[in-house]
Amino acid sequence: GWKNVQDSTTAATGNPNLVATGGTITTCGNFKIHTFTGPGTFTVSQISTTAAENTVGYQVVGGGGGANAGGGGAGGFREGRNVPIDNFTASPLVANAPTNAITVTATSFPITVGGGGAINTAGAVSTFSTITSAGGGEGGTGSSDAGGNGGSGGGGGFQCGPAPSPSPTGGGAGGTGNTPTVSPSQGKNGGNGGSGYYYTGGGGGGASAVGGVGTTASPGGGPTSGGSGGAGVSSSITGSSVARAGGGGGMRWTQNPGTPGQGGTGGGGNAGAAGTAGTAGTVNTGGGGGARSDFCGPTAAQPAAAGGSGIVIIRYKFQ
């Protein structure tokens, strides 16, 4: 008959670690990173034999808002980290339990990556499992139009119509960030638009800072500037530090000395200078779009810009 013999030097065992597919896959030490720059599916074919390693870190950024006179708000920024299994250098917005990491099973998880909003349009949401990041709010127009609410708020529009002195009602209010409300906050408010003879728009809010306020001046009252976009945040979830979710800069009337609003760190677009259009939010950062340039005499007005698309990143221990 047969005698059953096992040679311990050649006996093989199966892979005890989490196995998954989807997106663009890179490695960083003992960790795999799946990056989705568009819609897709994160498919777990095998879970780990160590329960604590069946949770994954994530970064989910919504699409940035499109600008008008006000800068576009950044897409919502949400991040989690599977401590103590994984201690990558996260952003200041990294979540605490219970949303610090997502527990996965052997199944498929649809991924949505929000597109950047067109001019004067909010960005779209990004999703992974139970995590949803809102699109950034759109920038306000003239007529003291308010910026849109969203992951971060859009910048407010300018006061409509020249005036001999600043209007007591001012420009449009900045949009409200962290809409809908989550903890930690996914973004900040947009800045208010300016008022008076020289029009200025507010900057879009960013993940870590509110948008700047458009400065106000009457004729001969000195330079005016569009509000700056709020700063985003940096994270090393991919193995190197990358900033995302910066707000777009607000408009400046080109006749008056001063500067167009500059985009916030993390992909926010700059407002247009005289004769130039606003700069779009950077792709896959969720940055808000930069505002338009307003006309002056022979200089034609140039259009505002769209927001940047969002991104979804998933990270876990694979060996």
PDB file of C-alpha atoms in Angstrom:
ATOM      1  CA  GLY A   1       0.000   0.000   0.000  1.00  0.00           C
ATOM      2  CA  TRP A   2       0.843   3.719   0.116  1.00  0.00           C
ATOM      3  CA  LYS A   3       2.693   5.369   2.965  1.00  0.00           C
ATOM      4  CA  ASN A   4       1.891   9.099   3.462  1.00  0.00           C
ATOM      5  CA  VAL A   5       5.136  11.114   3.846  1.00  0.00           C
ATOM      6  CA  GLN A   6       5.503  14.959   4.162  1.00  0.00           C
ATOM      7  CA  ASP A   7       8.837  16.644   3.554  1.00  0.00           C
ATOM      8  CA  SER A   8       8.810  19.844   5.628  1.00  0.00           C
ATOM      9  CA  THR A   9      11.482  21.460   3.422  1.00  0.00           C
ATOM     10  CA  THR A  10       9.236  21.414   0.358  1.00  0.00           C
ATOM     11  CA  ALA A  11       5.726  21.616   1.827  1.00  0.00           C
ATOM     12  CA  ALA A  12       3.935  24.694   0.404  1.00  0.00           C
ATOM     13  CA  THR A  13       1.172  26.782   1.944  1.00  0.00           C
ATOM     14  CA  GLY A  14      -1.239  29.209   0.286  1.00  0.00           C
ATOM     15  CA  ASN A  15      -0.906  32.997   0.303  1.00  0.00           C
ATOM     16  CA  PRO A  16      -2.250  34.140   3.720  1.00  0.00           C
ATOM     17  CA  ASN A  17      -2.593  37.804   2.687  1.00  0.00           C
ATOM     18  CA  LEU A  18      -5.302  39.999   1.217  1.00  0.00           C
ATOM     19  CA  VAL A  19      -5.467  39.770  -2.591  1.00  0.00           C
ATOM     20  CA  ALA A  20      -7.278  42.356  -4.735  1.00  0.00           C
ATOM     21  CA  THR A  21      -7.429  43.870  -8.222  1.00  0.00           C
ATOM     22  CA  GLY A  22      -8.586  47.145  -9.742  1.00  0.00           C
ATOM     23  CA  GLY A  23      -7.192  50.524 -10.743  1.00  0.00           C
ATOM     24  CA  THR A  24      -3.483  51.159 -11.212  1.00  0.00           C
ATOM     25  CA  ILE A  25      -1.546  49.036  -8.718  1.00  0.00           C
ATOM     26  CA  THR A  26       1.796  50.069  -7.199  1.00  0.00           C
ATOM     27  CA  THR A  27       3.713  48.895  -4.138  1.00  0.00           C
ATOM     28  CA  CYS A  28       5.350  50.687  -1.224  1.00  0.00           C
ATOM     29  CA  GLY A  29       7.260  48.297   1.032  1.00  0.00           C
ATOM     30  CA  ASN A  30       4.778  45.731   2.336  1.00  0.00           C
ATOM     31  CA  PHE A  31       1.784  47.661   1.035  1.00  0.00           C
ATOM     32  CA  LYS A  32      -0.128  47.761  -2.228  1.00  0.00           C
ATOM     33  CA  ILE A  33      -1.773  50.949  -3.485  1.00  0.00           C
ATOM     34  CA  HIS A  34      -4.703  50.898  -5.919  1.00  0.00           C
ATOM     35  CA  THR A  35      -5.223  54.287  -7.594  1.00  0.00           C
ATOM     36  CA  PHE A  36      -8.455  55.057  -9.448  1.00  0.00           C
ATOM     37  CA  THR A  37      -8.433  58.135 -11.680  1.00  0.00           C
ATOM     38  CA  GLY A  38     -11.792  57.179 -13.177  1.00  0.00           C
ATOM     39  CA  PRO A  39     -14.678  54.819 -12.403  1.00  0.00           C
ATOM     40  CA  GLY A  40     -13.756  51.201 -11.738  1.00  0.00           C
ATOM     41  CA  THR A  41     -14.092  48.282  -9.330  1.00  0.00           C
ATOM     42  CA  PHE A  42     -11.929  47.270  -6.370  1.00  0.00           C
ATOM     43  CA  THR A  43     -12.333  43.487  -6.255  1.00  0.00           C
ATOM     44  CA  VAL A  44     -11.140  41.471  -3.244  1.00  0.00           C
ATOM     45  CA  SER A  45     -10.628  37.840  -4.268  1.00  0.00           C
ATOM     46  CA  GLN A  46      -9.118  36.677  -0.974  1.00  0.00           C
ATOM     47  CA  ILE A  47      -9.046  38.070   2.547  1.00  0.00           C
ATOM     48  CA  SER A  48      -6.120  37.799   4.939  1.00  0.00           C
ATOM     49  CA  THR A  49      -5.875  35.093   7.576  1.00  0.00           C
ATOM     50  CA  THR A  50      -4.984  37.938   9.985  1.00  0.00           C
ATOM     51  CA  ALA A  51      -8.237  39.775  10.734  1.00  0.00           C
ATOM     52  CA  ALA A  52      -6.546  43.105  11.457  1.00  0.00           C
ATOM     53  CA  GLU A  53      -5.102  43.140   7.934  1.00  0.00           C
ATOM     54  CA  ASN A  54      -8.530  43.016   6.301  1.00  0.00           C
ATOM     55  CA  THR A  55      -8.956  46.754   6.758  1.00  0.00           C
ATOM     56  CA  VAL A  56      -7.715  49.160   4.114  1.00  0.00           C
ATOM     57  CA  GLY A  57      -6.600  52.772   4.169  1.00  0.00           C
ATOM     58  CA  TYR A  58      -8.198  55.152   1.714  1.00  0.00           C
ATOM     59  CA  GLN A  59      -8.196  58.628   0.232  1.00  0.00           C
ATOM     60  CA  VAL A  60     -11.363  59.784  -1.501  1.00  0.00           C
ATOM     61  CA  VAL A  61     -11.428  63.233  -3.165  1.00  0.00           C
ATOM     62  CA  GLY A  62     -14.464  64.694  -4.935  1.00  0.00           C
ATOM     63  CA  GLY A  63     -14.357  66.714  -8.151  1.00  0.00           C
ATOM     64  CA  GLY A  64     -13.522  70.404  -7.831  1.00  0.00           C
ATOM     65  CA  GLY A  65     -16.148  73.070  -8.502  1.00  0.00           C
ATOM     66  CA  GLY A  66     -16.178  75.186 -11.652  1.00  0.00           C
ATOM     67  CA  ALA A  67     -15.488  78.899 -11.297  1.00  0.00           C
ATOM     68  CA  ASN A  68     -17.203  82.078 -12.443  1.00  0.00           C
ATOM     69  CA  ALA A  69     -16.410  85.426 -10.805  1.00  0.00           C
ATOM     70  CA  GLY A  70     -15.733  83.464  -7.622  1.00  0.00           C
ATOM     71  CA  GLY A  71     -13.229  80.620  -7.572  1.00  0.00           C
ATOM     72  CA  GLY A  72     -14.438  77.037  -7.507  1.00  0.00           C
ATOM     73  CA  GLY A  73     -14.403  75.154  -4.234  1.00  0.00           C
ATOM     74  CA  ALA A  74     -12.215  72.074  -3.856  1.00  0.00           C
ATOM     75  CA  GLY A  75     -13.744  68.635  -3.868  1.00  0.00           C
ATOM     76  CA  GLY A  76     -14.300  67.068  -0.470  1.00  0.00           C
ATOM     77  CA  PHE A  77     -11.203  65.373   0.985  1.00  0.00           C
ATOM     78  CA  ARG A  78     -11.557  62.269   3.184  1.00  0.00           C
ATOM     79  CA  GLU A  79      -8.780  59.942   4.331  1.00  0.00           C
ATOM     80  CA  GLY A  80      -8.398  56.900   6.591  1.00  0.00           C
ATOM     81  CA  ARG A  81      -5.431  54.849   7.815  1.00  0.00           C
ATOM     82  CA  ASN A  82      -5.254  51.329   9.274  1.00  0.00           C
ATOM     83  CA  VAL A  83      -3.228  52.038  12.421  1.00  0.00           C
ATOM     84  CA  PRO A  84      -1.219  50.227  13.810  1.00  0.00           C
ATOM     85  CA  ILE A  85      -0.872  47.976  10.744  1.00  0.00           C
ATOM     86  CA  ASP A  86      -0.049  50.939   8.478  1.00  0.00           C
ATOM     87  CA  ASN A  87       1.449  54.218   9.648  1.00  0.00           C
ATOM     88  CA  PHE A  88       2.009  56.183   6.429  1.00  0.00           C
ATOM     89  CA  THR A  89       2.266  59.957   6.846  1.00  0.00           C
ATOM     90  CA  ALA A  90      -1.339  61.035   6.471  1.00  0.00           C
ATOM     91  CA  SER A  91      -2.948  64.454   6.111  1.00  0.00           C
ATOM     92  CA  PRO A  92      -4.183  66.422   9.144  1.00  0.00           C
ATOM     93  CA  LEU A  93      -7.694  65.356   8.103  1.00  0.00           C
ATOM     94  CA  VAL A  94      -7.085  61.628   8.611  1.00  0.00           C
ATOM     95  CA  ALA A  95     -10.105  60.057  10.320  1.00  0.00           C
ATOM     96  CA  ASN A  96     -10.288  58.424  13.727  1.00  0.00           C
ATOM     97  CA  ALA A  97     -12.279  55.262  14.479  1.00  0.00           C
ATOM     98  CA  PRO A  98     -14.761  54.112  13.291  1.00  0.00           C
ATOM     99  CA  THR A  99     -14.060  55.599   9.835  1.00  0.00           C
ATOM    100  CA  ASN A 100     -10.255  55.415  10.104  1.00  0.00           C
ATOM    101  CA  ALA A 101     -10.227  52.380   7.776  1.00  0.00           C
ATOM    102  CA  ILE A 102     -12.669  50.235   5.818  1.00  0.00           C
ATOM    103  CA  THR A 103     -13.045  46.516   6.578  1.00  0.00           C
ATOM    104  CA  VAL A 104     -13.346  44.509   3.371  1.00  0.00           C
ATOM    105  CA  THR A 105     -14.637  41.058   2.487  1.00  0.00           C
ATOM    106  CA  ALA A 106     -14.116  38.912  -0.604  1.00  0.00           C
ATOM    107  CA  THR A 107     -16.422  40.903  -2.869  1.00  0.00           C
ATOM    108  CA  SER A 108     -16.440  43.770  -5.357  1.00  0.00           C
ATOM    109  CA  PHE A 109     -16.561  47.453  -4.402  1.00  0.00           C
ATOM    110  CA  PRO A 110     -17.687  49.883  -7.143  1.00  0.00           C
ATOM    111  CA  ILE A 111     -15.553  53.033  -7.328  1.00  0.00           C
ATOM    112  CA  THR A 112     -16.877  56.430  -8.416  1.00  0.00           C
ATOM    113  CA  VAL A 113     -14.447  59.230  -9.273  1.00  0.00           C
ATOM    114  CA  GLY A 114     -16.152  62.607  -9.482  1.00  0.00           C
ATOM    115  CA  GLY A 115     -15.554  64.793 -12.502  1.00  0.00           C
ATOM    116  CA  GLY A 116     -14.618  68.443 -12.134  1.00  0.00           C
ATOM    117  CA  GLY A 117     -17.511  70.869 -12.520  1.00  0.00           C
ATOM    118  CA  ALA A 118     -17.847  72.882 -15.709  1.00  0.00           C
ATOM    119  CA  ILE A 119     -17.895  76.691 -15.482  1.00  0.00           C
ATOM    120  CA  ASN A 120     -20.412  77.782 -12.837  1.00  0.00           C
ATOM    121  CA  THR A 121     -21.183  74.132 -11.988  1.00  0.00           C
ATOM    122  CA  ALA A 122     -20.460  72.077  -8.874  1.00  0.00           C
ATOM    123  CA  GLY A 123     -18.077  69.121  -8.971  1.00  0.00           C
ATOM    124  CA  ALA A 124     -19.298  65.521  -8.711  1.00  0.00           C
ATOM    125  CA  VAL A 125     -19.010  63.094  -5.788  1.00  0.00           C
ATOM    126  CA  SER A 126     -16.386  60.354  -5.401  1.00  0.00           C
ATOM    127  CA  THR A 127     -17.200  57.148  -3.506  1.00  0.00           C
ATOM    128  CA  PHE A 128     -15.616  53.998  -2.082  1.00  0.00           C
ATOM    129  CA  SER A 129     -17.651  51.659   0.124  1.00  0.00           C
ATOM    130  CA  THR A 130     -19.228  53.799   2.884  1.00  0.00           C
ATOM    131  CA  ILE A 131     -17.059  56.851   2.136  1.00  0.00           C
ATOM    132  CA  THR A 132     -18.487  59.645  -0.017  1.00  0.00           C
ATOM    133  CA  SER A 133     -16.680  62.913  -0.736  1.00  0.00           C
ATOM    134  CA  ALA A 134     -18.834  65.745  -2.082  1.00  0.00           C
ATOM    135  CA  GLY A 135     -17.988  67.776  -5.153  1.00  0.00           C
ATOM    136  CA  GLY A 136     -16.742  71.321  -4.644  1.00  0.00           C
ATOM    137  CA  GLY A 137     -19.193  74.229  -4.812  1.00  0.00           C
ATOM    138  CA  GLU A 138     -19.343  76.441  -7.896  1.00  0.00           C
ATOM    139  CA  GLY A 139     -18.079  80.023  -7.886  1.00  0.00           C
ATOM    140  CA  GLY A 140     -20.625  82.850  -7.659  1.00  0.00           C
ATOM    141  CA  THR A 141     -21.393  85.193 -10.565  1.00  0.00           C
ATOM    142  CA  GLY A 142     -22.234  88.925 -10.445  1.00  0.00           C
ATOM    143  CA  SER A 143     -25.285  90.393  -8.702  1.00  0.00           C
ATOM    144  CA  SER A 144     -23.728  89.479  -5.343  1.00  0.00           C
ATOM    145  CA  ASP A 145     -24.361  85.830  -6.140  1.00  0.00           C
ATOM    146  CA  ALA A 146     -23.287  83.412  -3.409  1.00  0.00           C
ATOM    147  CA  GLY A 147     -20.824  80.621  -4.028  1.00  0.00           C
ATOM    148  CA  GLY A 148     -22.185  77.091  -4.065  1.00  0.00           C
ATOM    149  CA  ASN A 149     -22.060  74.731  -1.100  1.00  0.00           C
ATOM    150  CA  GLY A 150     -20.120  71.466  -1.327  1.00  0.00           C
ATOM    151  CA  GLY A 151     -17.072  69.559  -0.128  1.00  0.00           C
ATOM    152  CA  SER A 152     -15.487  73.014   0.018  1.00  0.00           C
ATOM    153  CA  GLY A 153     -17.545  76.127  -0.740  1.00  0.00           C
ATOM    154  CA  GLY A 154     -17.229  78.177  -3.911  1.00  0.00           C
ATOM    155  CA  GLY A 155     -16.102  81.797  -3.726  1.00  0.00           C
ATOM    156  CA  GLY A 156     -18.751  84.527  -3.705  1.00  0.00           C
ATOM    157  CA  GLY A 157     -19.441  86.754  -6.705  1.00  0.00           C
ATOM    158  CA  PHE A 158     -18.837  90.488  -6.867  1.00  0.00           C
ATOM    159  CA  GLN A 159     -21.324  93.268  -6.157  1.00  0.00           C
ATOM    160  CA  CYS A 160     -23.262  93.994  -9.343  1.00  0.00           C
ATOM    161  CA  GLY A 161     -22.859  97.482 -10.809  1.00  0.00           C
ATOM    162  CA  PRO A 162     -20.182 100.141 -10.239  1.00  0.00           C
ATOM    163  CA  ALA A 163     -20.628 102.361  -7.242  1.00  0.00           C
ATOM    164  CA  PRO A 164     -18.905 105.535  -6.014  1.00  0.00           C
ATOM    165  CA  SER A 165     -18.054 103.759  -2.773  1.00  0.00           C
ATOM    166  CA  PRO A 166     -18.202 100.195  -1.445  1.00  0.00           C
ATOM    167  CA  SER A 167     -21.699  98.808  -1.135  1.00  0.00           C
ATOM    168  CA  PRO A 168     -22.914  98.202   2.441  1.00  0.00           C
ATOM    169  CA  THR A 169     -24.295  94.860   1.279  1.00  0.00           C
ATOM    170  CA  GLY A 170     -20.960  93.776  -0.226  1.00  0.00           C
ATOM    171  CA  GLY A 171     -20.339  90.997  -2.700  1.00  0.00           C
ATOM    172  CA  GLY A 172     -21.783  87.509  -2.642  1.00  0.00           C
ATOM    173  CA  ALA A 173     -21.181  85.237   0.321  1.00  0.00           C
ATOM    174  CA  GLY A 174     -18.815  82.317   0.037  1.00  0.00           C
ATOM    175  CA  GLY A 175     -20.396  78.868  -0.127  1.00  0.00           C
ATOM    176  CA  THR A 176     -20.460  76.547   2.876  1.00  0.00           C
ATOM    177  CA  GLY A 177     -17.896  73.745   2.963  1.00  0.00           C
ATOM    178  CA  ASN A 178     -18.269  70.324   4.578  1.00  0.00           C
ATOM    179  CA  THR A 179     -21.704  69.931   2.978  1.00  0.00           C
ATOM    180  CA  PRO A 180     -23.012  67.379   3.817  1.00  0.00           C
ATOM    181  CA  THR A 181     -21.440  67.361   7.264  1.00  0.00           C
ATOM    182  CA  VAL A 182     -18.877  64.657   8.069  1.00  0.00           C
ATOM    183  CA  SER A 183     -16.167  64.363  10.730  1.00  0.00           C
ATOM    184  CA  PRO A 184     -13.363  65.219  10.249  1.00  0.00           C
ATOM    185  CA  SER A 185     -14.510  68.063   8.007  1.00  0.00           C
ATOM    186  CA  GLN A 186     -14.048  67.369   4.289  1.00  0.00           C
ATOM    187  CA  GLY A 187     -13.472  71.033   3.400  1.00  0.00           C
ATOM    188  CA  LYS A 188     -13.760  74.715   4.229  1.00  0.00           C
ATOM    189  CA  ASN A 189     -15.966  77.674   3.276  1.00  0.00           C
ATOM    190  CA  GLY A 190     -15.425  79.868   0.229  1.00  0.00           C
ATOM    191  CA  GLY A 191     -14.452  83.536   0.615  1.00  0.00           C
ATOM    192  CA  ASN A 192     -16.868  86.448   0.148  1.00  0.00           C
ATOM    193  CA  GLY A 193     -16.785  88.546  -3.006  1.00  0.00           C
ATOM    194  CA  GLY A 194     -15.745  92.174  -2.905  1.00  0.00           C
ATOM    195  CA  SER A 195     -17.839  95.266  -3.626  1.00  0.00           C
ATOM    196  CA  GLY A 196     -17.425  98.777  -4.916  1.00  0.00           C
ATOM    197  CA  TYR A 197     -16.281 100.256  -8.201  1.00  0.00           C
ATOM    198  CA  TYR A 198     -13.652  97.579  -8.860  1.00  0.00           C
ATOM    199  CA  TYR A 199     -15.182  94.131  -8.890  1.00  0.00           C
ATOM    200  CA  THR A 200     -13.453  91.203  -7.155  1.00  0.00           C
ATOM    201  CA  GLY A 201     -14.562  87.629  -6.487  1.00  0.00           C
ATOM    202  CA  GLY A 202     -13.915  85.437  -3.475  1.00  0.00           C
ATOM    203  CA  GLY A 203     -11.582  82.447  -3.526  1.00  0.00           C
ATOM    204  CA  GLY A 204     -12.889  78.905  -3.339  1.00  0.00           C
ATOM    205  CA  GLY A 205     -12.425  77.003  -0.113  1.00  0.00           C
ATOM    206  CA  GLY A 206      -9.793  74.281   0.226  1.00  0.00           C
ATOM    207  CA  ALA A 207      -9.506  71.160   2.358  1.00  0.00           C
ATOM    208  CA  SER A 208      -7.532  72.921   5.099  1.00  0.00           C
ATOM    209  CA  ALA A 209      -8.245  76.660   4.688  1.00  0.00           C
ATOM    210  CA  VAL A 210     -11.117  78.985   3.815  1.00  0.00           C
ATOM    211  CA  GLY A 211     -11.057  80.930   0.563  1.00  0.00           C
ATOM    212  CA  GLY A 212      -9.742  84.480   0.649  1.00  0.00           C
ATOM    213  CA  VAL A 213     -12.086  87.501   0.525  1.00  0.00           C
ATOM    214  CA  GLY A 214     -12.062  89.714  -2.568  1.00  0.00           C
ATOM    215  CA  THR A 215     -10.713  93.126  -1.577  1.00  0.00           C
ATOM    216  CA  THR A 216     -12.848  96.239  -1.941  1.00  0.00           C
ATOM    217  CA  ALA A 217     -11.995  99.742  -3.146  1.00  0.00           C
ATOM    218  CA  SER A 218     -13.727 102.832  -4.544  1.00  0.00           C
ATOM    219  CA  PRO A 219     -12.220 104.803  -7.476  1.00  0.00           C
ATOM    220  CA  GLY A 220      -8.707 105.887  -6.602  1.00  0.00           C
ATOM    221  CA  GLY A 221      -8.820 103.772  -3.473  1.00  0.00           C
ATOM    222  CA  GLY A 222      -5.822 101.587  -4.216  1.00  0.00           C
ATOM    223  CA  PRO A 223      -5.247  98.129  -5.665  1.00  0.00           C
ATOM    224  CA  THR A 224      -7.722  95.318  -5.359  1.00  0.00           C
ATOM    225  CA  SER A 225      -7.181  91.599  -5.587  1.00  0.00           C
ATOM    226  CA  GLY A 226      -9.327  88.539  -6.099  1.00  0.00           C
ATOM    227  CA  GLY A 227      -9.580  86.222  -3.136  1.00  0.00           C
ATOM    228  CA  SER A 228      -6.978  83.453  -3.009  1.00  0.00           C
ATOM    229  CA  GLY A 229      -8.056  79.834  -3.061  1.00  0.00           C
ATOM    230  CA  GLY A 230      -7.905  77.962   0.224  1.00  0.00           C
ATOM    231  CA  ALA A 231      -5.017  75.517   0.671  1.00  0.00           C
ATOM    232  CA  GLY A 232      -5.440  71.793   0.321  1.00  0.00           C
ATOM    233  CA  VAL A 233      -3.655  69.097   2.333  1.00  0.00           C
ATOM    234  CA  SER A 234      -0.745  66.731   1.699  1.00  0.00           C
ATOM    235  CA  SER A 235      -0.604  62.979   2.269  1.00  0.00           C
ATOM    236  CA  SER A 236       1.895  60.192   1.573  1.00  0.00           C
ATOM    237  CA  ILE A 237      -0.677  57.429   1.046  1.00  0.00           C
ATOM    238  CA  THR A 238       0.987  56.625  -2.304  1.00  0.00           C
ATOM    239  CA  GLY A 239       4.497  56.577  -0.815  1.00  0.00           C
ATOM    240  CA  SER A 240       5.376  60.194  -1.586  1.00  0.00           C
ATOM    241  CA  SER A 241       3.814  63.435  -0.398  1.00  0.00           C
ATOM    242  CA  VAL A 242       1.144  64.861  -2.733  1.00  0.00           C
ATOM    243  CA  ALA A 243      -1.127  67.853  -2.075  1.00  0.00           C
ATOM    244  CA  ARG A 244      -4.763  67.782  -3.186  1.00  0.00           C
ATOM    245  CA  ALA A 245      -8.045  69.675  -2.773  1.00  0.00           C
ATOM    246  CA  GLY A 246      -6.985  73.321  -3.159  1.00  0.00           C
ATOM    247  CA  GLY A 247      -9.547  76.041  -3.944  1.00  0.00           C
ATOM    248  CA  GLY A 248      -9.636  78.205  -7.070  1.00  0.00           C
ATOM    249  CA  GLY A 249      -8.684  81.884  -7.123  1.00  0.00           C
ATOM    250  CA  GLY A 250     -11.263  84.692  -7.398  1.00  0.00           C
ATOM    251  CA  MET A 251     -11.649  87.320 -10.131  1.00  0.00           C
ATOM    252  CA  ARG A 252     -10.082  90.801 -10.235  1.00  0.00           C
ATOM    253  CA  TRP A 253     -11.350  93.616 -12.469  1.00  0.00           C
ATOM    254  CA  THR A 254      -8.449  94.125 -14.854  1.00  0.00           C
ATOM    255  CA  GLN A 255      -8.462  97.946 -14.968  1.00  0.00           C
ATOM    256  CA  ASN A 256      -7.435  98.283 -11.350  1.00  0.00           C
ATOM    257  CA  PRO A 257      -3.904  97.450 -10.101  1.00  0.00           C
ATOM    258  CA  GLY A 258      -3.684  94.291  -8.068  1.00  0.00           C
ATOM    259  CA  THR A 259      -3.532  90.584  -8.666  1.00  0.00           C
ATOM    260  CA  PRO A 260      -5.978  87.888  -9.744  1.00  0.00           C
ATOM    261  CA  GLY A 261      -6.695  85.357  -7.019  1.00  0.00           C
ATOM    262  CA  GLN A 262      -4.144  82.558  -6.900  1.00  0.00           C
ATOM    263  CA  GLY A 263      -5.206  78.931  -6.599  1.00  0.00           C
ATOM    264  CA  GLY A 264      -4.658  77.126  -3.329  1.00  0.00           C
ATOM    265  CA  THR A 265      -1.921  74.517  -2.897  1.00  0.00           C
ATOM    266  CA  GLY A 266      -3.275  71.176  -4.038  1.00  0.00           C
ATOM    267  CA  GLY A 267      -4.434  71.802  -7.579  1.00  0.00           C
ATOM    268  CA  GLY A 268      -6.490  75.000  -7.301  1.00  0.00           C
ATOM    269  CA  GLY A 269      -6.568  77.044 -10.526  1.00  0.00           C
ATOM    270  CA  ASN A 270      -5.490  80.690 -10.773  1.00  0.00           C
ATOM    271  CA  ALA A 271      -7.948  83.390 -11.810  1.00  0.00           C
ATOM    272  CA  GLY A 272      -7.366  84.932 -15.237  1.00  0.00           C
ATOM    273  CA  ALA A 273      -5.154  87.993 -15.658  1.00  0.00           C
ATOM    274  CA  ALA A 274      -5.954  90.695 -18.223  1.00  0.00           C
ATOM    275  CA  GLY A 275      -6.719  89.004 -21.527  1.00  0.00           C
ATOM    276  CA  THR A 276      -6.278  85.466 -20.194  1.00  0.00           C
ATOM    277  CA  ALA A 277      -8.755  82.834 -19.060  1.00  0.00           C
ATOM    278  CA  GLY A 278      -8.848  81.237 -15.648  1.00  0.00           C
ATOM    279  CA  THR A 279      -6.787  78.090 -15.073  1.00  0.00           C
ATOM    280  CA  ALA A 280      -8.567  74.781 -14.595  1.00  0.00           C
ATOM    281  CA  GLY A 281      -8.178  72.805 -11.394  1.00  0.00           C
ATOM    282  CA  THR A 282      -5.498  70.137 -11.754  1.00  0.00           C
ATOM    283  CA  VAL A 283      -6.755  66.740 -12.909  1.00  0.00           C
ATOM    284  CA  ASN A 284      -7.157  64.097 -10.160  1.00  0.00           C
ATOM    285  CA  THR A 285      -6.572  66.555  -7.312  1.00  0.00           C
ATOM    286  CA  GLY A 286     -10.114  67.835  -6.842  1.00  0.00           C
ATOM    287  CA  GLY A 287      -8.787  71.391  -7.221  1.00  0.00           C
ATOM    288  CA  GLY A 288     -11.288  74.205  -7.808  1.00  0.00           C
ATOM    289  CA  GLY A 289     -11.326  76.120 -11.090  1.00  0.00           C
ATOM    290  CA  GLY A 290      -9.844  79.600 -11.421  1.00  0.00           C
ATOM    291  CA  ALA A 291     -12.178  82.572 -11.989  1.00  0.00           C
ATOM    292  CA  ARG A 292     -12.542  84.574 -15.179  1.00  0.00           C
ATOM    293  CA  SER A 293     -10.910  87.902 -15.985  1.00  0.00           C
ATOM    294  CA  ASP A 294     -13.337  90.794 -16.218  1.00  0.00           C
ATOM    295  CA  PHE A 295     -13.131  93.137 -19.209  1.00  0.00           C
ATOM    296  CA  CYS A 296     -11.738  96.653 -19.343  1.00  0.00           C
ATOM    297  CA  GLY A 297     -12.015  98.803 -22.444  1.00  0.00           C
ATOM    298  CA  PRO A 298     -10.383  97.032 -25.386  1.00  0.00           C
ATOM    299  CA  THR A 299      -9.475  93.991 -23.268  1.00  0.00           C
ATOM    300  CA  ALA A 300     -12.147  91.362 -23.743  1.00  0.00           C
ATOM    301  CA  ALA A 301     -13.368  89.358 -20.790  1.00  0.00           C
ATOM    302  CA  GLN A 302     -11.966  85.827 -20.716  1.00  0.00           C
ATOM    303  CA  PRO A 303     -13.815  82.800 -19.350  1.00  0.00           C
ATOM    304  CA  ALA A 304     -13.529  81.059 -16.019  1.00  0.00           C
ATOM    305  CA  ALA A 305     -12.298  77.472 -15.791  1.00  0.00           C
ATOM    306  CA  ALA A 306     -13.563  74.058 -14.771  1.00  0.00           C
ATOM    307  CA  GLY A 307     -12.614  72.191 -11.621  1.00  0.00           C
ATOM    308  CA  GLY A 308     -10.211  69.247 -11.556  1.00  0.00           C
ATOM    309  CA  SER A 309     -11.446  65.671 -11.334  1.00  0.00           C
ATOM    310  CA  GLY A 310     -11.183  63.737  -8.081  1.00  0.00           C
ATOM    311  CA  ILE A 311      -9.385  60.525  -7.173  1.00  0.00           C
ATOM    312  CA  VAL A 312      -9.789  57.366  -5.073  1.00  0.00           C
ATOM    313  CA  ILE A 313      -6.769  55.611  -3.516  1.00  0.00           C
ATOM    314  CA  ILE A 314      -6.865  52.358  -1.511  1.00  0.00           C
ATOM    315  CA  ARG A 315      -3.922  50.969   0.466  1.00  0.00           C
ATOM    316  CA  TYR A 316      -3.408  47.695   2.362  1.00  0.00           C
ATOM    317  CA  LYS A 317      -0.767  45.196   3.593  1.00  0.00           C
ATOM    318  CA  PHE A 318      -0.128  42.458   1.052  1.00  0.00           C
ATOM    319  CA  GLN A 319       2.949  40.680   2.483  1.00  0.00           C
TER     320      GLN A 319
END
